Coordinates of C-alpha atoms in Angstrom, one line a residue:
Chain A
M1 CA 80.5 207.7 201.8
K2 CA 83.3 206.0 200.0
E3 CA 85.5 207.8 197.8
F4 CA 85.2 204.7 195.9
E5 CA 81.5 204.6 195.4
L6 CA 81.9 208.2 194.4
I7 CA 83.6 207.9 191.6
K8 CA 82.1 204.9 190.6
R9 CA 78.5 206.6 191.1
Y10 CA 79.3 209.6 189.1
F11 CA 82.3 208.9 186.8
T12 CA 81.5 205.6 185.4
D13 CA 78.0 205.6 183.6
Q14 CA 78.5 207.7 180.8
V15 CA 77.2 207.9 177.1
V16 CA 80.2 207.5 175.3
K17 CA 82.0 204.4 174.1
R18 CA 85.2 205.2 171.9
K19 CA 86.2 201.7 170.1
E20 CA 89.9 202.4 170.9
V21 CA 89.1 202.1 174.6
T22 CA 89.7 199.1 175.2
L23 CA 89.3 199.0 179.1
G24 CA 88.0 202.2 180.6
I25 CA 87.4 203.3 183.9
G26 CA 87.4 200.9 187.2
D27 CA 91.1 199.2 187.1
D28 CA 94.6 200.8 187.9
C29 CA 95.1 201.8 184.0
A30 CA 92.7 202.5 181.6
L31 CA 93.3 200.8 178.2
I32 CA 93.6 202.0 174.5
S33 CA 94.5 200.7 170.9
P34 CA 95.5 203.5 169.0
P35 CA 94.4 203.6 165.4
Q36 CA 97.0 202.9 162.6
N37 CA 98.3 205.5 161.1
Q38 CA 97.3 208.1 163.4
E39 CA 99.3 210.3 165.9
I40 CA 98.1 210.8 169.6
A41 CA 98.3 214.4 170.9
I42 CA 98.8 215.2 174.7
T43 CA 97.8 218.3 177.4
T44 CA 97.1 219.0 180.6
D45 CA 96.1 221.4 182.5
T46 CA 95.0 222.5 185.8
L47 CA 92.1 225.1 187.8
V48 CA 92.6 226.3 190.9
S49 CA 90.0 227.5 192.7
G50 CA 90.4 231.4 193.0
V51 CA 93.0 231.3 190.6
H52 CA 91.6 229.8 187.2
F53 CA 88.3 230.7 188.3
P54 CA 86.2 232.5 191.1
Q55 CA 85.0 231.0 193.4
N56 CA 81.9 231.3 193.7
T57 CA 81.7 230.1 189.9
P58 CA 78.8 227.3 189.4
P59 CA 80.2 223.8 189.5
R60 CA 79.2 223.0 186.1
A61 CA 80.9 226.1 184.4
I62 CA 83.9 224.6 186.6
G63 CA 83.1 221.2 184.7
H64 CA 82.8 222.1 181.8
K65 CA 85.8 224.9 181.8
A66 CA 88.3 222.0 183.0
V67 CA 87.7 219.2 180.0
A68 CA 87.5 223.1 177.5
V69 CA 90.5 224.3 177.9
N70 CA 91.7 220.3 177.4
L71 CA 89.7 220.2 174.4
S72 CA 91.3 223.8 173.2
D73 CA 94.9 223.3 173.4
L74 CA 93.7 219.9 171.1
A75 CA 91.7 222.4 169.1
A76 CA 95.2 224.3 168.2
M77 CA 97.1 221.2 167.5
G78 CA 93.9 220.0 164.8
A79 CA 93.6 217.0 167.0
E80 CA 90.0 214.8 167.1
P81 CA 89.9 215.2 170.8
S82 CA 89.3 211.7 172.0
W83 CA 89.9 210.8 175.9
I84 CA 90.5 212.4 178.9
S85 CA 91.4 212.0 182.3
I86 CA 90.3 214.2 185.3
A87 CA 91.8 214.4 188.5
I88 CA 89.7 216.3 191.4
T89 CA 90.6 217.4 194.9
L90 CA 87.8 218.3 196.8
P91 CA 87.5 220.1 200.5
K92 CA 84.7 217.7 201.3
I93 CA 82.6 215.3 199.4
D94 CA 79.1 217.6 198.4
E95 CA 76.6 215.3 196.1
T96 CA 75.0 218.6 194.9
W97 CA 78.4 220.2 194.1
V98 CA 79.5 216.8 192.1
N99 CA 76.7 216.1 190.2
E100 CA 76.4 219.5 188.7
F101 CA 80.3 219.7 188.3
C102 CA 79.7 216.5 186.3
Q103 CA 77.4 217.5 184.0
G104 CA 79.5 220.2 183.1
V105 CA 82.2 217.5 182.3
F106 CA 79.6 215.3 180.4
E107 CA 77.8 217.4 178.7
L108 CA 81.0 218.8 176.8
C109 CA 82.1 214.5 176.1
E110 CA 79.1 213.6 174.7
Y111 CA 79.1 217.1 172.5
F112 CA 82.5 215.6 171.7
N113 CA 82.5 212.8 172.2
V114 CA 85.0 212.3 174.3
Q115 CA 85.7 209.4 176.8
L116 CA 86.1 209.6 180.2
I117 CA 89.1 206.8 180.9
G118 CA 90.3 207.2 184.6
G119 CA 90.2 209.6 187.2
D120 CA 91.2 210.1 190.6
T121 CA 89.5 211.9 193.9
T122 CA 91.4 213.6 196.4
Q123 CA 90.4 215.7 199.3
G124 CA 91.9 218.5 199.6
P125 CA 91.6 222.2 198.2
L126 CA 89.6 222.7 195.0
S127 CA 91.6 222.3 191.9
I128 CA 90.9 220.1 188.8
T129 CA 93.7 218.6 186.5
V130 CA 92.1 217.7 183.6
T131 CA 94.9 215.5 180.5
A132 CA 93.1 215.4 177.7
Q133 CA 93.9 212.9 173.9
G134 CA 93.4 213.7 170.9
L135 CA 94.3 212.0 166.9
C136 CA 95.5 213.7 164.2
P137 CA 96.6 211.8 161.3
E138 CA 100.1 211.1 161.2
G139 CA 102.7 214.2 160.2
T140 CA 99.4 217.4 160.3
A141 CA 99.4 218.4 163.5
L142 CA 99.7 222.1 163.7
K143 CA 102.6 223.0 165.9
R144 CA 103.4 227.0 167.3
S145 CA 106.9 226.7 165.2
G146 CA 105.8 226.4 161.6
A147 CA 105.7 230.2 161.1
T148 CA 107.6 232.7 158.1
P149 CA 107.5 235.8 157.6
G150 CA 104.9 237.3 155.6
Q151 CA 101.8 235.2 157.0
W152 CA 98.7 236.4 157.4
I153 CA 97.5 236.6 161.4
Y154 CA 93.9 235.4 161.7
V155 CA 91.5 234.3 164.7
T156 CA 88.6 232.9 165.3
G157 CA 85.5 234.4 166.7
E158 CA 85.5 237.5 169.3
I159 CA 88.1 238.4 171.4
G160 CA 88.4 239.5 175.4
D161 CA 84.9 238.6 176.6
A162 CA 86.5 236.4 178.9
A163 CA 88.7 239.2 180.5
L164 CA 85.8 242.0 180.3
A165 CA 83.4 239.9 182.2
L166 CA 86.2 238.8 185.1
K167 CA 86.7 243.0 185.5
H168 CA 83.1 243.0 185.4
I169 CA 82.9 240.1 188.9
N170 CA 85.7 242.1 190.0
N171 CA 83.8 245.2 190.0
E172 CA 86.7 246.9 188.0
V173 CA 83.6 248.0 185.4
L174 CA 80.3 247.6 184.9
V175 CA 79.1 245.5 181.5
E176 CA 75.5 247.1 181.0
P177 CA 73.1 244.5 182.0
A178 CA 72.7 243.5 177.7
F179 CA 75.8 242.3 177.7
R180 CA 76.2 241.0 180.9
E181 CA 75.0 237.0 180.3
S182 CA 76.7 236.5 177.0
V183 CA 80.3 238.4 178.8
I184 CA 80.0 235.8 181.5
E185 CA 79.0 232.8 179.1
R186 CA 82.5 233.0 177.9
L187 CA 84.2 233.4 181.0
D188 CA 82.1 230.4 182.7
Y189 CA 81.5 228.6 179.0
P190 CA 84.1 228.7 176.7
K191 CA 83.9 226.8 173.4
P192 CA 86.7 225.1 172.6
R193 CA 87.3 225.5 168.7
V194 CA 87.3 221.8 167.5
L195 CA 85.6 222.1 164.6
A196 CA 87.9 225.1 163.4
G197 CA 90.9 223.8 164.3
Q198 CA 90.3 220.6 161.9
T199 CA 89.3 222.6 159.4
I200 CA 92.5 225.0 159.8
R201 CA 95.1 222.1 159.2
L202 CA 94.6 221.3 156.4
Y203 CA 95.4 225.1 155.7
A204 CA 97.8 226.7 158.5
S205 CA 101.4 226.6 158.9
A206 CA 100.9 227.2 162.8
A207 CA 98.5 227.6 165.5
I208 CA 97.5 228.2 169.3
D209 CA 94.6 228.8 171.5
I210 CA 93.8 231.9 173.1
S211 CA 94.6 231.4 176.8
D212 CA 97.1 233.6 178.2
G213 CA 95.9 236.5 176.1
L214 CA 96.4 237.3 172.2
I215 CA 100.0 239.4 172.7
A216 CA 100.6 236.6 175.4
D217 CA 100.3 233.7 173.0
L218 CA 101.2 235.0 169.4
T219 CA 104.3 235.7 171.1
H220 CA 105.1 231.9 171.5
I221 CA 104.5 231.7 168.0
C222 CA 106.9 234.4 166.4
L223 CA 109.3 232.6 169.3
H224 CA 109.1 229.2 168.3
S225 CA 109.2 230.3 164.4
Q226 CA 111.5 233.3 164.8
V227 CA 109.2 235.5 162.9
G228 CA 107.5 238.9 164.0
A229 CA 104.2 240.4 163.7
N230 CA 101.9 243.4 162.8
I231 CA 98.9 243.6 164.9
V232 CA 95.7 245.7 162.3
L233 CA 93.7 247.2 165.7
D234 CA 91.1 248.4 163.5
N235 CA 90.6 244.5 162.4
L236 CA 90.7 243.0 166.1
P237 CA 86.8 240.9 166.6
L238 CA 85.5 242.9 169.6
S239 CA 82.2 241.9 170.8
K240 CA 79.4 244.8 171.2
G241 CA 79.2 244.5 174.6
M242 CA 83.4 244.9 175.0
I243 CA 82.6 248.1 172.7
A244 CA 80.2 249.3 174.6
T245 CA 81.5 248.6 178.1
M246 CA 85.6 249.5 177.3
G247 CA 85.6 252.4 174.7
D248 CA 88.9 253.3 173.9
H249 CA 90.1 250.7 176.0
A250 CA 88.5 247.7 174.1
A251 CA 91.6 246.7 171.8
E252 CA 94.0 246.6 175.0
L253 CA 91.6 244.6 176.9
A254 CA 91.4 242.4 173.8
L255 CA 95.1 241.7 173.3
N256 CA 96.1 241.3 176.9
G257 CA 93.3 239.5 178.4
G258 CA 93.2 235.7 179.0
D259 CA 90.4 232.9 178.9
D260 CA 90.0 233.7 174.8
Y261 CA 90.2 229.8 173.7
E262 CA 89.6 231.3 170.7
L263 CA 92.7 230.2 168.0
L264 CA 95.0 232.6 166.2
F265 CA 97.2 231.1 163.4
V266 CA 99.0 232.0 160.3
V267 CA 98.5 230.8 156.6
D268 CA 99.9 231.6 153.6
E269 CA 98.7 233.8 151.1
A270 CA 98.4 230.6 148.9
N271 CA 96.4 229.4 150.9
K272 CA 94.0 232.2 152.5
V273 CA 91.1 232.2 150.2
G274 CA 90.7 227.9 150.5
M275 CA 90.8 228.5 154.7
E276 CA 88.9 230.9 154.3
T277 CA 85.8 229.7 152.1
A278 CA 86.1 226.4 154.4
L279 CA 85.8 228.6 157.7
S280 CA 82.4 230.0 156.2
Q281 CA 81.0 227.1 154.7
L282 CA 80.9 225.6 158.3
G283 CA 79.5 229.0 159.8
I284 CA 82.9 229.4 161.9
A285 CA 83.7 233.4 162.7
F286 CA 87.5 234.3 161.9
S287 CA 89.4 237.6 161.1
C288 CA 92.6 238.3 159.5
I289 CA 94.2 240.9 162.6
G290 CA 98.0 241.2 160.8
Q291 CA 100.8 239.6 159.2
T292 CA 103.8 238.2 160.3
N293 CA 107.0 239.9 159.1
N294 CA 111.2 239.7 159.5
S295 CA 111.2 241.5 162.8
N296 CA 111.9 240.6 166.2
K297 CA 109.2 242.4 167.8
I298 CA 105.2 242.7 167.6
T299 CA 104.1 245.9 166.7
T300 CA 100.3 247.0 166.4
T301 CA 98.8 250.0 163.5
L302 CA 95.9 251.8 164.0
N303 CA 94.4 253.8 160.8
D304 CA 97.5 252.7 159.1
Q305 CA 99.2 254.2 161.8
A306 CA 102.1 253.0 164.5
V307 CA 100.9 252.7 167.7
N308 CA 102.3 251.8 171.3
I309 CA 99.9 249.3 173.1
N310 CA 100.1 248.2 177.1
T311 CA 100.8 244.4 176.7
A312 CA 102.0 242.4 179.6
G313 CA 100.5 239.2 178.8
F314 CA 98.8 237.2 181.4
E315 CA 101.8 235.1 183.8
H316 CA 100.7 232.9 187.1
F317 CA 104.1 234.1 188.7
S318 CA 104.5 238.0 188.3
E319 CA 107.1 239.0 190.1
Chain B
M1 CA 110.3 235.0 187.2
K2 CA 108.0 234.5 184.4
E3 CA 106.1 231.0 185.1
F4 CA 107.4 230.0 181.2
E5 CA 111.1 230.9 181.9
L6 CA 109.9 228.5 185.3
I7 CA 109.1 225.7 182.9
K8 CA 111.4 226.3 180.4
R9 CA 114.0 225.9 182.8
Y10 CA 113.5 222.6 185.1
F11 CA 111.0 220.7 182.4
T12 CA 112.6 221.3 179.2
D13 CA 116.3 219.8 179.7
Q14 CA 116.1 216.2 179.9
V15 CA 117.8 213.3 179.3
V16 CA 115.3 211.0 178.5
K17 CA 114.2 211.2 174.2
R18 CA 112.2 208.2 173.4
K19 CA 111.9 207.5 169.5
E20 CA 107.6 207.8 169.7
V21 CA 107.8 210.9 171.3
T22 CA 107.2 213.6 167.6
L23 CA 106.9 216.1 169.8
G24 CA 108.0 216.3 173.5
I25 CA 107.4 220.0 175.9
G26 CA 106.8 223.4 174.3
D27 CA 103.5 223.4 172.2
D28 CA 99.4 223.1 173.0
C29 CA 100.4 219.2 173.3
A30 CA 103.0 216.6 172.9
L31 CA 102.1 214.2 170.1
I32 CA 103.1 210.9 170.1
S33 CA 103.3 207.8 167.1
P34 CA 102.7 204.7 169.4
P35 CA 104.2 201.8 168.2
Q36 CA 101.8 198.9 165.9
N37 CA 100.4 196.2 168.4
Q38 CA 100.6 198.0 171.2
E39 CA 98.1 198.7 173.4
I40 CA 98.7 201.8 175.4
A41 CA 98.1 202.0 179.7
I42 CA 96.6 205.2 181.1
T43 CA 97.0 206.3 184.8
T44 CA 96.5 209.4 186.7
D45 CA 97.4 210.2 190.5
T46 CA 97.1 212.7 192.7
L47 CA 99.5 213.8 195.6
V48 CA 98.0 216.5 197.9
S49 CA 100.5 218.3 200.4
G50 CA 99.2 216.8 204.0
V51 CA 97.1 213.9 202.5
H52 CA 99.0 212.0 200.7
F53 CA 102.8 213.1 202.3
P54 CA 103.3 214.9 205.3
Q55 CA 104.3 218.5 204.7
N56 CA 107.8 218.2 205.4
T57 CA 108.6 215.4 203.3
P58 CA 111.9 216.6 201.2
P59 CA 111.1 218.4 197.7
R60 CA 113.0 215.2 195.9
A61 CA 111.0 212.4 197.6
I62 CA 107.7 214.2 196.7
G63 CA 108.9 214.6 193.1
H64 CA 110.0 211.1 193.4
K65 CA 106.9 209.7 195.1
A66 CA 104.7 211.5 192.4
V67 CA 106.0 209.7 190.2
A68 CA 106.5 206.4 191.5
V69 CA 102.6 206.2 192.5
N70 CA 101.6 206.2 188.7
L71 CA 104.7 204.0 187.5
S72 CA 103.3 201.6 190.0
D73 CA 99.6 201.2 188.2
L74 CA 101.9 200.9 185.3
A75 CA 103.6 197.9 186.8
A76 CA 100.2 196.1 187.9
M77 CA 99.3 195.9 184.3
G78 CA 102.6 194.2 183.6
A79 CA 102.6 197.8 181.1
E80 CA 106.2 199.9 180.1
P81 CA 106.5 202.9 181.5
S82 CA 106.9 205.2 178.1
W83 CA 106.0 208.9 179.1
I84 CA 104.5 211.0 181.8
S85 CA 102.6 215.0 182.5
I86 CA 102.9 216.4 185.5
A87 CA 101.0 219.2 187.0
I88 CA 102.1 220.9 189.9
T89 CA 100.2 223.5 192.1
L90 CA 103.1 226.1 194.1
P91 CA 102.1 227.9 196.6
K92 CA 105.1 229.8 195.4
I93 CA 108.3 229.7 193.2
D94 CA 111.4 228.8 194.9
E95 CA 113.6 227.2 193.1
T96 CA 115.5 225.1 195.3
W97 CA 112.3 223.5 196.1
V98 CA 111.9 223.4 192.2
N99 CA 115.0 222.0 191.5
E100 CA 115.3 219.4 194.5
F101 CA 111.4 218.2 192.9
C102 CA 112.5 217.6 189.7
Q103 CA 116.0 216.2 190.5
G104 CA 113.4 213.6 192.1
V105 CA 111.0 213.2 189.3
F106 CA 113.8 213.0 186.6
E107 CA 115.9 210.2 188.5
L108 CA 112.8 207.8 188.5
C109 CA 111.9 209.1 185.0
E110 CA 115.8 208.3 183.8
Y111 CA 116.0 204.9 185.9
F112 CA 112.7 203.6 183.3
N113 CA 113.8 205.5 180.5
V114 CA 110.6 207.7 180.7
Q115 CA 110.1 211.2 178.8
L116 CA 108.5 214.5 179.9
I117 CA 106.0 214.9 177.5
G118 CA 104.3 218.0 179.2
G119 CA 102.9 219.6 181.9
D120 CA 101.3 222.6 183.9
T121 CA 102.5 224.9 186.6
T122 CA 100.0 226.8 188.2
Q123 CA 100.1 229.0 191.8
G124 CA 98.1 227.4 194.4
P125 CA 98.0 225.2 197.8
L126 CA 100.8 222.1 197.3
S127 CA 99.8 219.3 195.2
I128 CA 100.9 217.3 191.7
T129 CA 99.0 215.3 189.2
V130 CA 100.6 213.2 186.9
T131 CA 99.5 211.4 184.1
A132 CA 101.3 208.2 183.1
Q133 CA 101.5 206.4 179.9
G134 CA 102.8 202.6 179.4
L135 CA 103.3 200.2 176.1
C136 CA 102.0 196.9 176.4
P137 CA 101.3 194.0 174.0
E138 CA 98.2 194.0 172.4
G139 CA 95.7 191.8 175.1
T140 CA 98.8 190.6 177.5
A141 CA 97.9 193.8 180.3
L142 CA 97.1 192.4 183.5
K143 CA 93.5 193.4 185.0
R144 CA 91.7 193.3 188.6
S145 CA 89.4 190.8 186.9
G146 CA 91.5 187.7 185.6
A147 CA 91.6 185.7 189.5
T148 CA 89.3 182.4 189.7
P149 CA 88.9 180.4 192.9
G150 CA 91.6 178.2 193.9
Q151 CA 94.6 180.0 192.5
W152 CA 97.5 181.4 194.3
I153 CA 98.2 184.9 195.8
Y154 CA 101.3 186.7 196.3
V155 CA 102.9 189.9 196.9
T156 CA 106.1 191.3 196.4
G157 CA 108.6 192.5 198.6
E158 CA 107.9 193.2 202.4
I159 CA 104.3 195.0 203.2
G160 CA 103.7 198.0 205.7
D161 CA 107.1 200.0 206.2
A162 CA 105.7 202.9 205.0
A163 CA 102.6 202.6 206.8
L164 CA 104.6 202.3 210.1
A165 CA 106.6 205.1 208.8
L166 CA 103.7 207.2 209.0
K167 CA 103.1 206.1 212.6
H168 CA 106.2 207.3 213.4
I169 CA 106.4 210.6 211.9
N170 CA 102.9 211.3 213.8
N171 CA 104.5 209.8 217.0
E172 CA 102.1 207.1 217.4
V173 CA 105.0 204.7 217.9
L174 CA 108.4 204.9 218.2
V175 CA 110.6 202.8 215.3
E176 CA 114.0 202.3 216.8
P177 CA 117.2 204.5 214.9
A178 CA 118.4 201.1 213.5
F179 CA 115.1 200.3 211.3
R180 CA 114.0 204.0 210.8
E181 CA 115.9 205.2 207.8
S182 CA 114.8 202.4 205.9
V183 CA 111.2 202.0 206.8
I184 CA 110.9 206.1 206.0
E185 CA 112.8 206.0 202.5
R186 CA 109.6 202.7 202.2
L187 CA 107.0 205.9 202.9
D188 CA 109.3 208.7 200.8
Y189 CA 110.8 207.1 197.9
P190 CA 108.8 203.8 197.2
K191 CA 109.8 201.9 194.5
P192 CA 107.3 201.2 192.1
R193 CA 107.6 197.2 190.6
V194 CA 108.5 197.7 186.7
L195 CA 110.7 194.2 186.4
A196 CA 107.5 192.7 188.8
G197 CA 105.0 193.3 186.6
Q198 CA 106.7 193.0 183.1
T199 CA 107.9 189.7 184.4
I200 CA 104.1 188.2 185.8
R201 CA 102.6 189.6 182.6
L202 CA 103.6 186.3 181.8
Y203 CA 102.2 184.0 184.2
A204 CA 99.5 186.1 186.6
S205 CA 95.3 186.1 186.0
A206 CA 94.9 189.7 188.2
A207 CA 97.0 192.2 189.9
I208 CA 97.2 195.1 191.1
D209 CA 99.6 197.5 193.2
I210 CA 98.9 198.0 197.0
S211 CA 98.2 201.5 197.8
D212 CA 95.3 201.5 199.8
G213 CA 96.4 198.6 201.7
L214 CA 96.8 194.9 201.2
I215 CA 92.8 193.9 202.4
A216 CA 91.2 197.5 200.6
D217 CA 93.4 195.9 197.2
L218 CA 92.9 192.3 197.3
T219 CA 88.8 193.1 197.6
H220 CA 89.5 195.3 194.4
I221 CA 90.6 192.3 192.5
C222 CA 87.6 189.6 194.9
L223 CA 85.3 192.2 193.6
H224 CA 86.0 192.5 189.8
S225 CA 87.1 188.6 189.5
Q226 CA 84.2 187.6 191.9
V227 CA 86.0 185.5 194.1
G228 CA 87.1 185.1 197.4
A229 CA 90.4 185.1 199.4
N230 CA 92.1 183.6 202.5
I231 CA 95.1 185.5 203.3
V232 CA 97.9 183.3 205.5
L233 CA 99.2 185.2 208.2
D234 CA 102.5 183.6 208.9
N235 CA 103.4 183.8 205.2
L236 CA 103.0 188.2 205.6
P237 CA 106.3 189.5 204.8
L238 CA 107.5 191.6 206.9
S239 CA 110.1 193.6 207.4
K240 CA 112.5 193.6 211.2
G241 CA 111.2 196.8 211.5
M242 CA 108.1 196.5 211.5
I243 CA 108.6 192.8 213.8
A244 CA 110.9 194.3 216.1
T245 CA 108.2 197.8 216.4
M246 CA 104.7 196.7 216.1
G247 CA 105.0 193.1 217.9
D248 CA 101.5 191.2 217.2
H249 CA 100.0 193.9 215.8
A250 CA 102.4 194.1 213.4
A251 CA 100.4 191.7 211.0
E252 CA 96.9 194.8 211.6
L253 CA 99.5 197.0 210.4
A254 CA 100.5 195.1 207.0
L255 CA 96.7 194.7 206.3
N256 CA 95.4 197.8 206.4
G257 CA 98.0 200.3 206.3
G258 CA 98.6 201.6 202.8
D259 CA 101.1 203.3 200.6
D260 CA 103.4 199.8 199.9
Y261 CA 103.8 200.4 195.9
E262 CA 104.0 196.4 196.0
L263 CA 102.3 194.2 194.2
L264 CA 99.9 192.0 194.4
F265 CA 99.0 189.7 192.0
V266 CA 97.2 186.0 191.1
V267 CA 98.6 182.8 189.9
D268 CA 97.3 180.1 188.6
E269 CA 98.3 176.1 190.0
A270 CA 100.0 175.3 186.5
N271 CA 102.1 179.0 186.6
K272 CA 103.6 178.5 189.8
V273 CA 106.6 177.1 189.0
G274 CA 107.7 179.4 186.3
M275 CA 106.7 182.6 187.8
E276 CA 108.5 181.6 191.1
T277 CA 111.7 181.1 188.9
A278 CA 111.5 183.9 187.0
L279 CA 110.9 186.4 189.4
S280 CA 113.9 184.7 191.7
Q281 CA 116.3 184.8 188.9
L282 CA 115.8 188.9 188.5
G283 CA 116.2 188.5 191.9
I284 CA 112.7 189.9 193.2
A285 CA 111.6 189.7 195.9
F286 CA 108.2 187.4 196.7
S287 CA 106.0 185.7 198.9
C288 CA 103.0 183.2 198.8
I289 CA 100.2 184.8 201.5
G290 CA 97.1 183.1 200.8
Q291 CA 94.5 181.4 198.1
T292 CA 91.1 183.0 196.2
N293 CA 88.1 180.5 196.5
N294 CA 84.2 179.9 196.0
S295 CA 83.4 182.1 199.2
N296 CA 82.2 185.9 198.3
K297 CA 84.6 187.3 201.3
I298 CA 88.1 187.8 202.5
T299 CA 89.4 185.7 206.0
T300 CA 92.2 185.1 207.4
T301 CA 94.1 182.6 208.7
L302 CA 97.0 181.9 211.9
N303 CA 98.7 178.6 212.3
D304 CA 95.6 177.1 210.3
Q305 CA 93.2 178.8 212.6
A306 CA 90.5 181.1 211.6
V307 CA 91.6 184.8 213.3
N308 CA 89.6 188.0 213.2
I309 CA 91.5 190.8 212.0
N310 CA 90.7 194.5 212.0
T311 CA 90.4 195.5 208.4
A312 CA 89.2 198.9 207.7
G313 CA 91.0 200.2 204.5
F314 CA 92.2 203.4 203.7
E315 CA 89.6 205.8 201.9
H316 CA 90.0 209.3 201.5
F317 CA 86.2 210.3 202.1
S318 CA 86.1 208.0 205.4
E319 CA 82.6 209.7 206.8

């Protein structure tokens, strides 16, 4: 099969057509006519087989995740996901594989009204790079640099389940059957917090998505905003499966594990009630897990007592 | 070394700062405030080691080429290159390698006033995906679909040298020392025809960059525009090195070889003189190599006689 036919067959037909896209897939470039008074948020993330997902991950999950991790970056800025490009490197063309991969991609695109505008298909070791773009009213995007001391630190949802799933897959722990499906779903099919991002944009001072681990990503906010932070471990939102499996080590895994794709954000006292009301009305789960401060470090407390916890974070090149 | 430090050290410092970029590298997304009445052209291309460049290619050439092939797509639309993201997958961090790679990237960015706005660094088999974006006055971008029968077909520069260099590297032919450096330069350091693209935008009906081979890319124009074409082999712009090395097979290699990154474009009789004058004044080499027609095929002539030439084109998956 010819490369061009493959691309044409699987990537050209799609449901979502956005009005800003004046030329879609099939030429040297796509063309966008950007709406006025909006900024464009742009992000790129690569997933490599064996590094960012286990080699036996279902192709539908790989397609989902490749898009989801990028939409999560858009969510962290409070942007509306709009269009994506996909560059995929495949060892060989396996039609079933490509078909299922595309299912994962397009399910998410249709759900969030995102148009695929281009891409590249090449031969080589399996990896996927997505570039995603979103729209945000001018000057309103959430940055990592907006936090000040004394603000409240929040996260959406529950954290650590994706890391727990990875430990289970690698035979480091055994997750009981009752919880297994739900934690593996968190690893394979992360849900980008797009609605939450657009909601907190009106209230939060800074935000980031938790991809490298809660502490690692909070560190980015602290460094960019020049604040310290204390995390109240009592308030960490942990799943039943996490507590049942990890016991006393649950908090440690939740703080260090990556791949959560929840949002971590910082809110001023004055915006606390408004934001909590807005998120509650939309049915979005959130927890207040600590506060920023004047120090230059991240500390943790349990029952109001300082505790030390191993917080290594996740790095690709950790020589 | 930590991944984040690597990214910070090599990719954050750069000379080019464009006014549309309201937030550069370092957050979840970059932010662009797009100028009014301009469309944004977007393209993505991946280079895989051993597929798109020989494994022993100098890192500076890899950096150059990864950016150049994308700027070439922008050139084919007549767009002004504006900002790029780079996703790079590396087997390991080798500082010398990264330093030289960045040299290749930034030389081209500075020359064309392109700002690097983001990227991703991951561990795995060497490959680079660049997403490039450019600006074009609304409604003026050149597409593949604009050709009509009876128009003139042009190419910029000389074609086939990159394919010749690859044959030399693979020991399939021997390029004489006198020509060797210049043909290998064509393979390793392709020059995207950005100025030519912006110039022909005012005159041409359709354009494409020659990445897969002249015939393969002309085929795209023919299919999109529903025209046929005849190529006059006497007029193919071939280098001295090409003629000296390939003799009677020079035209065949020039038509089928990929990686030229010259522009192929189609111009109406009424715009012929204006366009030739504009390109000549800018010192851009070009050749008129044939004409579109009403047929549904691509033919070739030599000395006004029809000739058959093997025109397979280049496909990644040619099972």
